[in-house]
JSON list of C-alpha atoms in Angstrom, two decimals:
[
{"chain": "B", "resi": 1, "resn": "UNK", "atom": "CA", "xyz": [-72.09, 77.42, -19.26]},
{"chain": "B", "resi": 2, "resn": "UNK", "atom": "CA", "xyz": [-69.74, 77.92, -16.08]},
{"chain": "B", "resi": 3, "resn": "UNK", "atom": "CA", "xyz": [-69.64, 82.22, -15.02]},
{"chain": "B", "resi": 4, "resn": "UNK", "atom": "CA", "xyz": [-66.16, 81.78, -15.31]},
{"chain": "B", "resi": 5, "resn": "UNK", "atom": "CA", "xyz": [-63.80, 79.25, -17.04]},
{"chain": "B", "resi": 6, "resn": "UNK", "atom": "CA", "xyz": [-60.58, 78.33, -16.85]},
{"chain": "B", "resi": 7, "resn": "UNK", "atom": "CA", "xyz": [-58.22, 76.04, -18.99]},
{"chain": "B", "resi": 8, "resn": "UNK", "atom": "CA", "xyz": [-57.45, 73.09, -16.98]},
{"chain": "B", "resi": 9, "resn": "UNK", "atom": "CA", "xyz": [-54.38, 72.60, -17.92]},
{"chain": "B", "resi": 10, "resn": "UNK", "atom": "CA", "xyz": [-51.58, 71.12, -16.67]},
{"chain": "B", "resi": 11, "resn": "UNK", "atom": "CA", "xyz": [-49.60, 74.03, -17.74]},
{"chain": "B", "resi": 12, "resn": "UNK", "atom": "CA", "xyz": [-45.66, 71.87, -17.95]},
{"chain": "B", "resi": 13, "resn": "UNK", "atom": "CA", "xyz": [-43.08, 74.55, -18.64]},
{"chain": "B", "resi": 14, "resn": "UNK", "atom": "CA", "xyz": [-39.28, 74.53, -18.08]},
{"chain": "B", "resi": 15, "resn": "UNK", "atom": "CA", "xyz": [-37.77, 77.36, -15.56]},
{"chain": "B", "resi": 16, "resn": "UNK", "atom": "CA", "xyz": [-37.38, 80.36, -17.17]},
{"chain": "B", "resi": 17, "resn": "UNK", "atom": "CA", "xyz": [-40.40, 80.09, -19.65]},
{"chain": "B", "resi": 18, "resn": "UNK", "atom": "CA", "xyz": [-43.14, 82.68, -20.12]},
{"chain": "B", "resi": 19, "resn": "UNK", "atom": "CA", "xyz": [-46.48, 81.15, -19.19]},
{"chain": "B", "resi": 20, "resn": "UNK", "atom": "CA", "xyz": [-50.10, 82.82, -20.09]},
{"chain": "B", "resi": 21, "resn": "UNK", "atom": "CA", "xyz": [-52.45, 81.61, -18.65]},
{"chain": "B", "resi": 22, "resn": "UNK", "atom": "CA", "xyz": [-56.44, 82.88, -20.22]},
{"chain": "B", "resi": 23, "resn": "UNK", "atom": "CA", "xyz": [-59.73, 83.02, -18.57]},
{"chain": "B", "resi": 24, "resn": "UNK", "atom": "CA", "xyz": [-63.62, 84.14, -19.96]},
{"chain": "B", "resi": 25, "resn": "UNK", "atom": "CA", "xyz": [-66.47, 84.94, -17.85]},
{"chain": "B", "resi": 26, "resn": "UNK", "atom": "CA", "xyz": [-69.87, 85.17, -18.76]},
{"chain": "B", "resi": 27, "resn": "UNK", "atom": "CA", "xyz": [-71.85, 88.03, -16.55]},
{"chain": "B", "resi": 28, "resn": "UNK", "atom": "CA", "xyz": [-70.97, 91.19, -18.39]},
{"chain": "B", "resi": 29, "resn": "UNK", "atom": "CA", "xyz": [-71.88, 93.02, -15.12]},
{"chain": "B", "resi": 30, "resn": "UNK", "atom": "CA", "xyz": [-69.10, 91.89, -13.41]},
{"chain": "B", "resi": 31, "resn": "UNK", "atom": "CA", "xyz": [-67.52, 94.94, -11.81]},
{"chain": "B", "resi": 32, "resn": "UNK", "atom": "CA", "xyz": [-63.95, 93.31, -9.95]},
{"chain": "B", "resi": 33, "resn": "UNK", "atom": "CA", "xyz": [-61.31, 90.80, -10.99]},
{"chain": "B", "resi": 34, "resn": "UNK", "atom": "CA", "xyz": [-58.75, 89.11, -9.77]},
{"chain": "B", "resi": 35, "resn": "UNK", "atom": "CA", "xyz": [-56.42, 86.28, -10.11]},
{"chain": "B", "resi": 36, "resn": "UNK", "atom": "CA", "xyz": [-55.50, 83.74, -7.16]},
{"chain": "B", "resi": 37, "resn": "UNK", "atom": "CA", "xyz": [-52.88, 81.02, -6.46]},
{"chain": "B", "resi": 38, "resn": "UNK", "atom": "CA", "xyz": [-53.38, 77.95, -4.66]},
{"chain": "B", "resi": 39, "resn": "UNK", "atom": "CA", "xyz": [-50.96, 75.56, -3.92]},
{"chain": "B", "resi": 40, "resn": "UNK", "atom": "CA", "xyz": [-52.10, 72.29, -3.01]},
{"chain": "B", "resi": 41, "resn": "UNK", "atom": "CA", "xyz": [-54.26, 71.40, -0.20]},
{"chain": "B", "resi": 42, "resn": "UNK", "atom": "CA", "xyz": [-53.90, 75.02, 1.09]},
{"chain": "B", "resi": 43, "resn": "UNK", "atom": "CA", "xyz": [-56.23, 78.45, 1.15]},
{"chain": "B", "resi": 44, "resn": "UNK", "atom": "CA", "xyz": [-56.58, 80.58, -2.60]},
{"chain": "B", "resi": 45, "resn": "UNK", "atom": "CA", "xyz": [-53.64, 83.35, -2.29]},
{"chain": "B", "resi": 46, "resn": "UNK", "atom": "CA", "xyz": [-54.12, 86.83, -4.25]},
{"chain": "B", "resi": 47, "resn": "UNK", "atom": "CA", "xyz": [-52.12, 86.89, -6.28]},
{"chain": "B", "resi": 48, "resn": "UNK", "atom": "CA", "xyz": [-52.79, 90.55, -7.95]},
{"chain": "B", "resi": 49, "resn": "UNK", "atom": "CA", "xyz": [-56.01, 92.35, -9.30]},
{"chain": "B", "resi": 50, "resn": "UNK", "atom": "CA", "xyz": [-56.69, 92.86, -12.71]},
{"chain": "B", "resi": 51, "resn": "UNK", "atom": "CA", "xyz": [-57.14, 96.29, -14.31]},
{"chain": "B", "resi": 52, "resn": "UNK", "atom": "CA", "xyz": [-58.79, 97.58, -17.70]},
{"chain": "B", "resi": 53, "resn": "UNK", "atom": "CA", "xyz": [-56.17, 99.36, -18.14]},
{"chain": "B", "resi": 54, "resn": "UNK", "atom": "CA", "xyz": [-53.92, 96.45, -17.80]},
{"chain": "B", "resi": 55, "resn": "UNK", "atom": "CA", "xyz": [-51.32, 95.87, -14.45]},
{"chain": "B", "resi": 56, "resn": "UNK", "atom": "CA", "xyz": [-47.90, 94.30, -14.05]},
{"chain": "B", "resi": 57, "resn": "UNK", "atom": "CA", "xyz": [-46.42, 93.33, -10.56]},
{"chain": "B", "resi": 58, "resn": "UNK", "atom": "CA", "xyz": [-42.74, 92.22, -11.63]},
{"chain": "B", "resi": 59, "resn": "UNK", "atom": "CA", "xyz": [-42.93, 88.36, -13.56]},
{"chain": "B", "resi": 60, "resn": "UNK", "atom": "CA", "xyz": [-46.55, 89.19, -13.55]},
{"chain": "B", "resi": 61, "resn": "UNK", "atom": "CA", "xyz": [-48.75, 90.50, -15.78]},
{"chain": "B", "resi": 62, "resn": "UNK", "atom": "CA", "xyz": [-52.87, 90.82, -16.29]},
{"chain": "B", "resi": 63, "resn": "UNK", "atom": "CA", "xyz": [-54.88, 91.93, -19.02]},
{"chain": "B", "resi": 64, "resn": "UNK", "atom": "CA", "xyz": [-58.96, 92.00, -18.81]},
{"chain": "B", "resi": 65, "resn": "UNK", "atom": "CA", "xyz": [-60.54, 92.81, -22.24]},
{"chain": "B", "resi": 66, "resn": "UNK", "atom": "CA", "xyz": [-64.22, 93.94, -21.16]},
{"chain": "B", "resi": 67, "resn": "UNK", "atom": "CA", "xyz": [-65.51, 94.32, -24.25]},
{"chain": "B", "resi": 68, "resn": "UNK", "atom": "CA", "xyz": [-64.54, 90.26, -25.17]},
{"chain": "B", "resi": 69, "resn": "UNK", "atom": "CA", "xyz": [-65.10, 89.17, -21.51]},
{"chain": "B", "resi": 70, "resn": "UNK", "atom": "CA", "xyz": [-61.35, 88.07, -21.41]},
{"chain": "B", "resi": 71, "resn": "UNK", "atom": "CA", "xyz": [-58.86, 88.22, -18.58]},
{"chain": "B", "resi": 72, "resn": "UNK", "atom": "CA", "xyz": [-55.33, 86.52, -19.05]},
{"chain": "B", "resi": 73, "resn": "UNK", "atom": "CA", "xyz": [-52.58, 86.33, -16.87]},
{"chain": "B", "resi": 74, "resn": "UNK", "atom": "CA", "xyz": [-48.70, 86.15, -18.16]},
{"chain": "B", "resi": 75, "resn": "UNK", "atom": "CA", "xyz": [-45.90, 84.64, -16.38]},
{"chain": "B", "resi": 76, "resn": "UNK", "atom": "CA", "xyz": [-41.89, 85.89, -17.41]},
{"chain": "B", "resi": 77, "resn": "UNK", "atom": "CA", "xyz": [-39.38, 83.62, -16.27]},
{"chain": "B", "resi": 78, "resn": "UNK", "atom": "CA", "xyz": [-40.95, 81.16, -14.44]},
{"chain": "B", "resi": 79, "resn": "UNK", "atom": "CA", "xyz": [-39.95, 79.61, -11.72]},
{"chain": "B", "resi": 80, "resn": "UNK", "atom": "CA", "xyz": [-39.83, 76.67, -9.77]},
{"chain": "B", "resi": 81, "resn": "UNK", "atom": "CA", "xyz": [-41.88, 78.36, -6.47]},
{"chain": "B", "resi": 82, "resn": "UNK", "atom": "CA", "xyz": [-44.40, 79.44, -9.13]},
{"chain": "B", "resi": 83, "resn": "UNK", "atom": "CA", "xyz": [-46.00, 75.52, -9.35]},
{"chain": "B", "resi": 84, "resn": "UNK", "atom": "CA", "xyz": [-49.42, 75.90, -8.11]},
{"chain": "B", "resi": 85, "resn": "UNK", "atom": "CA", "xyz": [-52.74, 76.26, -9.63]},
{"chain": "B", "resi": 86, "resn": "UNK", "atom": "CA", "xyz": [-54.11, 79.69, -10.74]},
{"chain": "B", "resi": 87, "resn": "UNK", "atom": "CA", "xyz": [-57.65, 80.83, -10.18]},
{"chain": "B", "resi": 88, "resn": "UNK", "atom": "CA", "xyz": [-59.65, 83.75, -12.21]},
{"chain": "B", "resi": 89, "resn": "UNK", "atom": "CA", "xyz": [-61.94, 85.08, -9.93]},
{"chain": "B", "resi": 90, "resn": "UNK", "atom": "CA", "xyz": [-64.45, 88.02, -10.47]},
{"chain": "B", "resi": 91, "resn": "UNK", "atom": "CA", "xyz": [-67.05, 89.39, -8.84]},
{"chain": "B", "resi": 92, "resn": "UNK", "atom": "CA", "xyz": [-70.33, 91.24, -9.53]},
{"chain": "B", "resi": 93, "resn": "UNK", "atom": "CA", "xyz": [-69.67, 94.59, -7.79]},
{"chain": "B", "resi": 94, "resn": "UNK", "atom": "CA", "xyz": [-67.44, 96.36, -5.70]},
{"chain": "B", "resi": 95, "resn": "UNK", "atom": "CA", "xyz": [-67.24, 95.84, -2.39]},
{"chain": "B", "resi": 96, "resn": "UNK", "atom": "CA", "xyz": [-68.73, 92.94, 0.11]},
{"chain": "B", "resi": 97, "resn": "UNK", "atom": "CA", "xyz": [-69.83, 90.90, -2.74]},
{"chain": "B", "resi": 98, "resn": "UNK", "atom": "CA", "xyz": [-69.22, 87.03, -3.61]},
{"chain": "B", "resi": 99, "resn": "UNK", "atom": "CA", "xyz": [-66.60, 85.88, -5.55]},
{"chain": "B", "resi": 100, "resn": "UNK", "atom": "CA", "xyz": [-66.68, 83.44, -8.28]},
{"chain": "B", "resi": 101, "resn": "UNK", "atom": "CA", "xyz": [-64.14, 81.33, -8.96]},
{"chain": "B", "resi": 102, "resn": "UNK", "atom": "CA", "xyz": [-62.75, 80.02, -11.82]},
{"chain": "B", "resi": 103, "resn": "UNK", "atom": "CA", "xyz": [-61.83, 76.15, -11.54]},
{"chain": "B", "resi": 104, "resn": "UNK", "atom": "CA", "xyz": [-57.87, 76.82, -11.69]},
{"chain": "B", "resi": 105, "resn": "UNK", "atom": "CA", "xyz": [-55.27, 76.39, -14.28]},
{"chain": "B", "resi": 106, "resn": "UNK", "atom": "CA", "xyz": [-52.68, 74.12, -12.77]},
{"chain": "B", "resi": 107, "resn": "UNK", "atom": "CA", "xyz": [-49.01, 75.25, -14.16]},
{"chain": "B", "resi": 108, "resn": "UNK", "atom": "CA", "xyz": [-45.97, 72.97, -13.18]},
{"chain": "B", "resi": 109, "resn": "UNK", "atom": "CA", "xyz": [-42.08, 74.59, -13.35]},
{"chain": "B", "resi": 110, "resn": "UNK", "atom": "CA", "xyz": [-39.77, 72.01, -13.96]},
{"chain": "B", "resi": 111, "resn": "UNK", "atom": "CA", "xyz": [-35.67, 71.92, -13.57]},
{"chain": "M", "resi": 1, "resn": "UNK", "atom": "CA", "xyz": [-52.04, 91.92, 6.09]},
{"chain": "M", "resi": 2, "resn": "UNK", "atom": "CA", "xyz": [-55.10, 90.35, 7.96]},
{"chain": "M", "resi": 3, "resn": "UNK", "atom": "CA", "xyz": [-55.21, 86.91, 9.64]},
{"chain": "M", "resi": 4, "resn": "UNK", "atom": "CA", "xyz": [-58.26, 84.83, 9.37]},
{"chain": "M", "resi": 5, "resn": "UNK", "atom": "CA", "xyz": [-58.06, 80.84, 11.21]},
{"chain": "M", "resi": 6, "resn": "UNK", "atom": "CA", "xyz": [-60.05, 78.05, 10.71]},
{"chain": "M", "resi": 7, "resn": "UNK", "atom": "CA", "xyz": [-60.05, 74.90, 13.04]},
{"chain": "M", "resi": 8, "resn": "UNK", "atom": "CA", "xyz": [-59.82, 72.20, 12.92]},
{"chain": "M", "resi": 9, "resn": "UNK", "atom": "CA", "xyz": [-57.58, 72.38, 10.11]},
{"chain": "M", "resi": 10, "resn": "UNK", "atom": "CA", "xyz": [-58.47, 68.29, 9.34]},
{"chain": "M", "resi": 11, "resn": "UNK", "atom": "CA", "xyz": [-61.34, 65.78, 11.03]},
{"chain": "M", "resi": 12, "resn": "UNK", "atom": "CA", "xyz": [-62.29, 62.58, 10.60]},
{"chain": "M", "resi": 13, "resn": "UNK", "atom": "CA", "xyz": [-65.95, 61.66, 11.23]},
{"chain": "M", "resi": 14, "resn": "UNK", "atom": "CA", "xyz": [-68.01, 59.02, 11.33]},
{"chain": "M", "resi": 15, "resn": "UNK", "atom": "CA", "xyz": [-71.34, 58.99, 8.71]},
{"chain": "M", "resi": 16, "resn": "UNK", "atom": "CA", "xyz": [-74.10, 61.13, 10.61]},
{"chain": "M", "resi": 17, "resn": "UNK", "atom": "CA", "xyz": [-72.21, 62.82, 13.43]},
{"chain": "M", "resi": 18, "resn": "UNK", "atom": "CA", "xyz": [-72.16, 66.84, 13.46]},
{"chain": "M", "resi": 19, "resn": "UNK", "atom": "CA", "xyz": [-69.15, 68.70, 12.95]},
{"chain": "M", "resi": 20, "resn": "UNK", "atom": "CA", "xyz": [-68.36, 72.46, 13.55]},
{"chain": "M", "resi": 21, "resn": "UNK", "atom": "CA", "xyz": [-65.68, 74.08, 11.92]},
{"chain": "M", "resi": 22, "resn": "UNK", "atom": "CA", "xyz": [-64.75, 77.81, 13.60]},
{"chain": "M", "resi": 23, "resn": "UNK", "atom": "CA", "xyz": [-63.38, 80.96, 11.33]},
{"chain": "M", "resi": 24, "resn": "UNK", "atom": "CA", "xyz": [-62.17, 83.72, 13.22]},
{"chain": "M", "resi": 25, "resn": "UNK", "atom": "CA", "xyz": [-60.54, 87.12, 11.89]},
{"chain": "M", "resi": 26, "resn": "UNK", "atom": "CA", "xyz": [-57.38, 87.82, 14.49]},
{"chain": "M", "resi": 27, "resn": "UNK", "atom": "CA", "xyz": [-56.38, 91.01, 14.10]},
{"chain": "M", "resi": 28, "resn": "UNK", "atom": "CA", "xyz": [-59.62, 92.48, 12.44]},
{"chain": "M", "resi": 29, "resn": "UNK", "atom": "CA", "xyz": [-63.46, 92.82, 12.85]},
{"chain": "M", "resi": 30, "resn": "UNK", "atom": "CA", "xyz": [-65.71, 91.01, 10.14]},
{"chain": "M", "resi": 31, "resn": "UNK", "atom": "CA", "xyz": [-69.27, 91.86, 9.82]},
{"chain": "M", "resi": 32, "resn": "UNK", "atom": "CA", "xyz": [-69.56, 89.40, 7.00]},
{"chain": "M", "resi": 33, "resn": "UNK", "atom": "CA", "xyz": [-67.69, 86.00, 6.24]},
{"chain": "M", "resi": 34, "resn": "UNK", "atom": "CA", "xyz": [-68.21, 83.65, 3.42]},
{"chain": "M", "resi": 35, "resn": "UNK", "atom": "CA", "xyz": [-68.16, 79.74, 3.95]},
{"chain": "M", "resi": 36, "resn": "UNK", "atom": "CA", "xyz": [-66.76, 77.89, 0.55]},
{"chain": "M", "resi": 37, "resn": "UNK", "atom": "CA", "xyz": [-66.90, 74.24, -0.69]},
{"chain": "M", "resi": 38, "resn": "UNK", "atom": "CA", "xyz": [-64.12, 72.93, -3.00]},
{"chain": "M", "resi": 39, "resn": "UNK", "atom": "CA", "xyz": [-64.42, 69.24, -3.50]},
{"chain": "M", "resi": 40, "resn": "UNK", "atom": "CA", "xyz": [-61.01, 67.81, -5.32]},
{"chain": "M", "resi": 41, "resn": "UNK", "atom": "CA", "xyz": [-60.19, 69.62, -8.65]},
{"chain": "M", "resi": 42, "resn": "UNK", "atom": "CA", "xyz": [-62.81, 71.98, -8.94]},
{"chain": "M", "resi": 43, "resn": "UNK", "atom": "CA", "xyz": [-63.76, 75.67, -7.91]},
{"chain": "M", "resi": 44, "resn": "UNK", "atom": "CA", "xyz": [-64.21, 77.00, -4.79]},
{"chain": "M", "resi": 45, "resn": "UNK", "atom": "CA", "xyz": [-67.89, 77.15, -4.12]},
{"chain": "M", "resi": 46, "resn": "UNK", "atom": "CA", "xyz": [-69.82, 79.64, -2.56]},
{"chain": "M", "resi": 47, "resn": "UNK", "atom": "CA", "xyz": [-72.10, 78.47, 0.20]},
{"chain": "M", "resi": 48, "resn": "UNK", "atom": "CA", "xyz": [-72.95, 81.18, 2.11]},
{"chain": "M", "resi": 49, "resn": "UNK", "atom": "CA", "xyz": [-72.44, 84.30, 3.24]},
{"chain": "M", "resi": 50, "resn": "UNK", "atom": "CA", "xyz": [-72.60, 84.78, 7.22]},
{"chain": "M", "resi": 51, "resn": "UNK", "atom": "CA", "xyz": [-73.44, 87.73, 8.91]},
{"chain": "M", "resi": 52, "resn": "UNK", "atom": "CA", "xyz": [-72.88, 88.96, 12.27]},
{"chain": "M", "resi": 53, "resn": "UNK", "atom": "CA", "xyz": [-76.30, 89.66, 14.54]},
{"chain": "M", "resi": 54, "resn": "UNK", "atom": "CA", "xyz": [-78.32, 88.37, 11.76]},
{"chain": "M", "resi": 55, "resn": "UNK", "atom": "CA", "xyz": [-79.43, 84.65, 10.08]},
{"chain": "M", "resi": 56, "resn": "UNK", "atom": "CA", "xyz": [-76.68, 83.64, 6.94]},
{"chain": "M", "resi": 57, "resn": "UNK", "atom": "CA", "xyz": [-77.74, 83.59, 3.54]},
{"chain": "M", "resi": 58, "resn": "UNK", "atom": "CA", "xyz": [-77.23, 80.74, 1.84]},
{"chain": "M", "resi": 59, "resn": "UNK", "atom": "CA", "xyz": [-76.48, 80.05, -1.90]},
{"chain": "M", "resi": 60, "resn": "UNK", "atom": "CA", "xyz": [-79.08, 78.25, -4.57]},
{"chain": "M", "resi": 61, "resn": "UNK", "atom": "CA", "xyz": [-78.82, 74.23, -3.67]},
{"chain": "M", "resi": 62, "resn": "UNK", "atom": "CA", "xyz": [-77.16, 74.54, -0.01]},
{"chain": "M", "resi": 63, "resn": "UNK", "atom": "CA", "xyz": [-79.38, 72.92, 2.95]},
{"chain": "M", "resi": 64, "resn": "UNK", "atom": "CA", "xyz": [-79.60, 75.19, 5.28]},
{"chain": "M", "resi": 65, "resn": "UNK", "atom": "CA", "xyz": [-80.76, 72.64, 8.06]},
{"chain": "M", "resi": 66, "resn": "UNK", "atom": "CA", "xyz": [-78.02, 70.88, 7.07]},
{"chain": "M", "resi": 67, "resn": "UNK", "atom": "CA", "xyz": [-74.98, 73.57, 7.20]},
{"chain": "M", "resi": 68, "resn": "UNK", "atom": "CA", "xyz": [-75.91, 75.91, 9.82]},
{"chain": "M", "resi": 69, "resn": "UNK", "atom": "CA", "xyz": [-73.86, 78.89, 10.57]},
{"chain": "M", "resi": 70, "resn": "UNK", "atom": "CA", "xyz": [-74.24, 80.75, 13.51]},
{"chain": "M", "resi": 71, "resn": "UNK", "atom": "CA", "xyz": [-71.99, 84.26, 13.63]},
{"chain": "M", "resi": 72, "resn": "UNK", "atom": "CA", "xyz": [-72.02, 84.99, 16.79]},
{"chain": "M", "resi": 73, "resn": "UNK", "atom": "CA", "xyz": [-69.60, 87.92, 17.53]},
{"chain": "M", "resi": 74, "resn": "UNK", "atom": "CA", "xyz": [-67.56, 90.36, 14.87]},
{"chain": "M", "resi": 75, "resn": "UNK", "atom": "CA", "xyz": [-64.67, 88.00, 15.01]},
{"chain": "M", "resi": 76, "resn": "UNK", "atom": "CA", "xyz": [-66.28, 84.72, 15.35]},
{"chain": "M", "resi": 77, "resn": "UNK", "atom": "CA", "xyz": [-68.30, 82.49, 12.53]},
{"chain": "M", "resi": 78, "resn": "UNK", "atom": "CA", "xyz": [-69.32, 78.74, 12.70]},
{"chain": "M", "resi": 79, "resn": "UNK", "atom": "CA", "xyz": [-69.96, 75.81, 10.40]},
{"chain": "M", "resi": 80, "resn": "UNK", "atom": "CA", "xyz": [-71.75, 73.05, 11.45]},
{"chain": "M", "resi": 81, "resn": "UNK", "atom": "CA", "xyz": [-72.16, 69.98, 8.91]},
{"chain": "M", "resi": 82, "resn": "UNK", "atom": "CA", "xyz": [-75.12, 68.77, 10.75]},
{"chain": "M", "resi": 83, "resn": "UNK", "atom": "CA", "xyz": [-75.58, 64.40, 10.22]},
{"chain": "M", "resi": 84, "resn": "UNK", "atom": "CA", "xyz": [-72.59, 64.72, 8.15]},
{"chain": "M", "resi": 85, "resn": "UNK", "atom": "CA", "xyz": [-72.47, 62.06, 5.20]},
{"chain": "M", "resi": 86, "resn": "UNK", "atom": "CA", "xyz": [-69.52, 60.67, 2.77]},
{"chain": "M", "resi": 87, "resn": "UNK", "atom": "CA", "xyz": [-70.35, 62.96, -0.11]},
{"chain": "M", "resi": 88, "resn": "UNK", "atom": "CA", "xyz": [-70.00, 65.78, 2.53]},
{"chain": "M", "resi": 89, "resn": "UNK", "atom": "CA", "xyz": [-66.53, 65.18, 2.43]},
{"chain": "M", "resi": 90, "resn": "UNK", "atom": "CA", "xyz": [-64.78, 68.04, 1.30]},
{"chain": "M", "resi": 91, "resn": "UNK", "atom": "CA", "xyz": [-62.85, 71.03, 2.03]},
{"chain": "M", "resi": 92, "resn": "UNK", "atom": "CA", "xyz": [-64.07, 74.35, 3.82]},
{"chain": "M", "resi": 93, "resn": "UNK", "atom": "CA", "xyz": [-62.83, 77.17, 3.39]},
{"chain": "M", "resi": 94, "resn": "UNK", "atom": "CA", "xyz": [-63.63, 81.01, 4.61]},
{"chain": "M", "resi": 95, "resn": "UNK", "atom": "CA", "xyz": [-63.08, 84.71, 3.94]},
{"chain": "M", "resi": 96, "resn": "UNK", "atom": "CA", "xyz": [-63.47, 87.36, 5.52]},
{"chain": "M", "resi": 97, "resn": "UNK", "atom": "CA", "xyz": [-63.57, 91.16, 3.54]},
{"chain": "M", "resi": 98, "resn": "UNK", "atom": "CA", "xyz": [-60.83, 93.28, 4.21]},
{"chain": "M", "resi": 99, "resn": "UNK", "atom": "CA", "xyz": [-61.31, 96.37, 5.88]},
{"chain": "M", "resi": 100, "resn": "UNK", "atom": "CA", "xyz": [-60.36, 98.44, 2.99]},
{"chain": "M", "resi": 101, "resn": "UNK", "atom": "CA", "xyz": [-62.85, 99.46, 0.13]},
{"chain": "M", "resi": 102, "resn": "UNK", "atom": "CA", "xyz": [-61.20, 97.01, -2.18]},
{"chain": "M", "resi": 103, "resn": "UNK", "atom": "CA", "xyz": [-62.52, 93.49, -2.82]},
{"chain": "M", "resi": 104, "resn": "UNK", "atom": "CA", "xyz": [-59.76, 91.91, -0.61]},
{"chain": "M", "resi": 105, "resn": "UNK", "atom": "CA", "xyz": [-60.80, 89.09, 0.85]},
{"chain": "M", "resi": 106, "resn": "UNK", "atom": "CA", "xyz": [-58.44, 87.49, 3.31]},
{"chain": "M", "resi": 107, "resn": "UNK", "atom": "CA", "xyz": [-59.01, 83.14, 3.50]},
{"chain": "M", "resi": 108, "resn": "UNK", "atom": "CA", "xyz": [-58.58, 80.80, 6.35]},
{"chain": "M", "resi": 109, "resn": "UNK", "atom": "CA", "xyz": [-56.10, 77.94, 5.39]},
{"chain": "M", "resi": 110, "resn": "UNK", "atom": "CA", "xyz": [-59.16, 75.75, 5.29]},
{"chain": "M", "resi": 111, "resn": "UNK", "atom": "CA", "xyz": [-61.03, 72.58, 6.76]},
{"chain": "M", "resi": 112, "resn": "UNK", "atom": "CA", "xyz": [-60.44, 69.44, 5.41]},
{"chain": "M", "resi": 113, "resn": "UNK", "atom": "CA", "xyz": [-63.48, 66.99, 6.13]},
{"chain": "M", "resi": 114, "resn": "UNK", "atom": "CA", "xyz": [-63.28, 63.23, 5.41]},
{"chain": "M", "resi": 115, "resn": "UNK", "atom": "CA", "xyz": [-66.52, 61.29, 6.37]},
{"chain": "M", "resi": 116, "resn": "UNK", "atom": "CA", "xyz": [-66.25, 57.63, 6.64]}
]
């Protein structure tokens, strides 16, 4: 079983269209999490981190359900610059620690 | 928010030449840096984990002989695909940790390796 997995996708969605995008991991120790964009052929972007108590940075939101090992991501109004692929990525403990990375959800905006 | 650089940014090899690929934080000291692996539509893959003044620690299943990393100053970390090989091919990425107490880690816009 992969530590943390992803649906593949590809996510196609007109502009304007609420995306959600899920992710499960398998350590339950895992202390930090995050979710990353990466457009193609370029470096993994943060993109924000995820919160139990849940976090929303305008379009975006992120849930992360401990208790289920669940972390999802929602896009509102999506748009065209939002095409890229979309990583979960947690690690096992605060600070200088390795991340694991999800294999990416790729999500494509259309006119 | 903090740079980190990577060159080359592309090469071209021949099978069983060495190539070194340099990661350097610009603006910011980094004790540690992490070399990844992401071969086409899959995760980013830890290798290692490099570490200044001291020998790199290397995941489960990566060579060490074979990618050696040398860290050589706080701002300053090299890969070197030693006898590099087709299946090598692939692109490298680092991080280095942010100065903060988060998790931040800040990437270099990555190596792309093609071996013929």
């Amino acid at each position: 079983r992969k530590e943390v997995e992803q649906d593949p996708g590809p996510f196609n969605v007109p502009e304007g269209a609420t995306v959600a995008f899920n992710c499960t991991y398998s350590n339950s120790a895992s202390q930090s999490f995050f979710w990353y964009r990466q457009d193609c052929r370029k470096e993994p972007k943060l993109l924000m981190s995820v919160y139990s108590s849940g976090n929303e940075d305008g379009r975006f939101t992120a849930q992360l359900n401990r208790a289920s090992q669940y972390i999802s991501l929602l896009i509102r109004d999506s748009k065209l610059s939002d095409s890229a692929t979309y990583l979960c990525v947690v690690s096992l403990s605060w600070g200088y620690n390795k991340l694991i990375f999800g294999a990416g959800t790729r999500l494509a905006v259309h006119p | 928010g903090a740079v980190v650089s990577q060159h080359p940014s592309w090469v071209i090899c021949k099978s069983g030449t060495s190539v070194k690929i340099e990661c350097r934080s610009l603006d910011f000291q980094a004790t540690t840096m992490f070399w990844y692996r992401q071969f086409p539509k899959q995760s980013l893959m830890l290798m290692a984990t490099s570490n200044e003044g001291s020998k790199a620690t290397y995941e489960q299943g990566v060579e060490k002989d074979k990618f050696l990393i040398n860290h050589a100053s706080l701002t300053l970390s090299t890969l070197t695909v030693t006898s590099a090989h087709p299946e090598d091919s692939s692109f490298y990425i680092c991080s280095a940790p942010g100065t903060d107490s988060t998790d931040t880690q800040y990437f270099g816009p990555g190596t792309r390796l093609t071996v013929l």
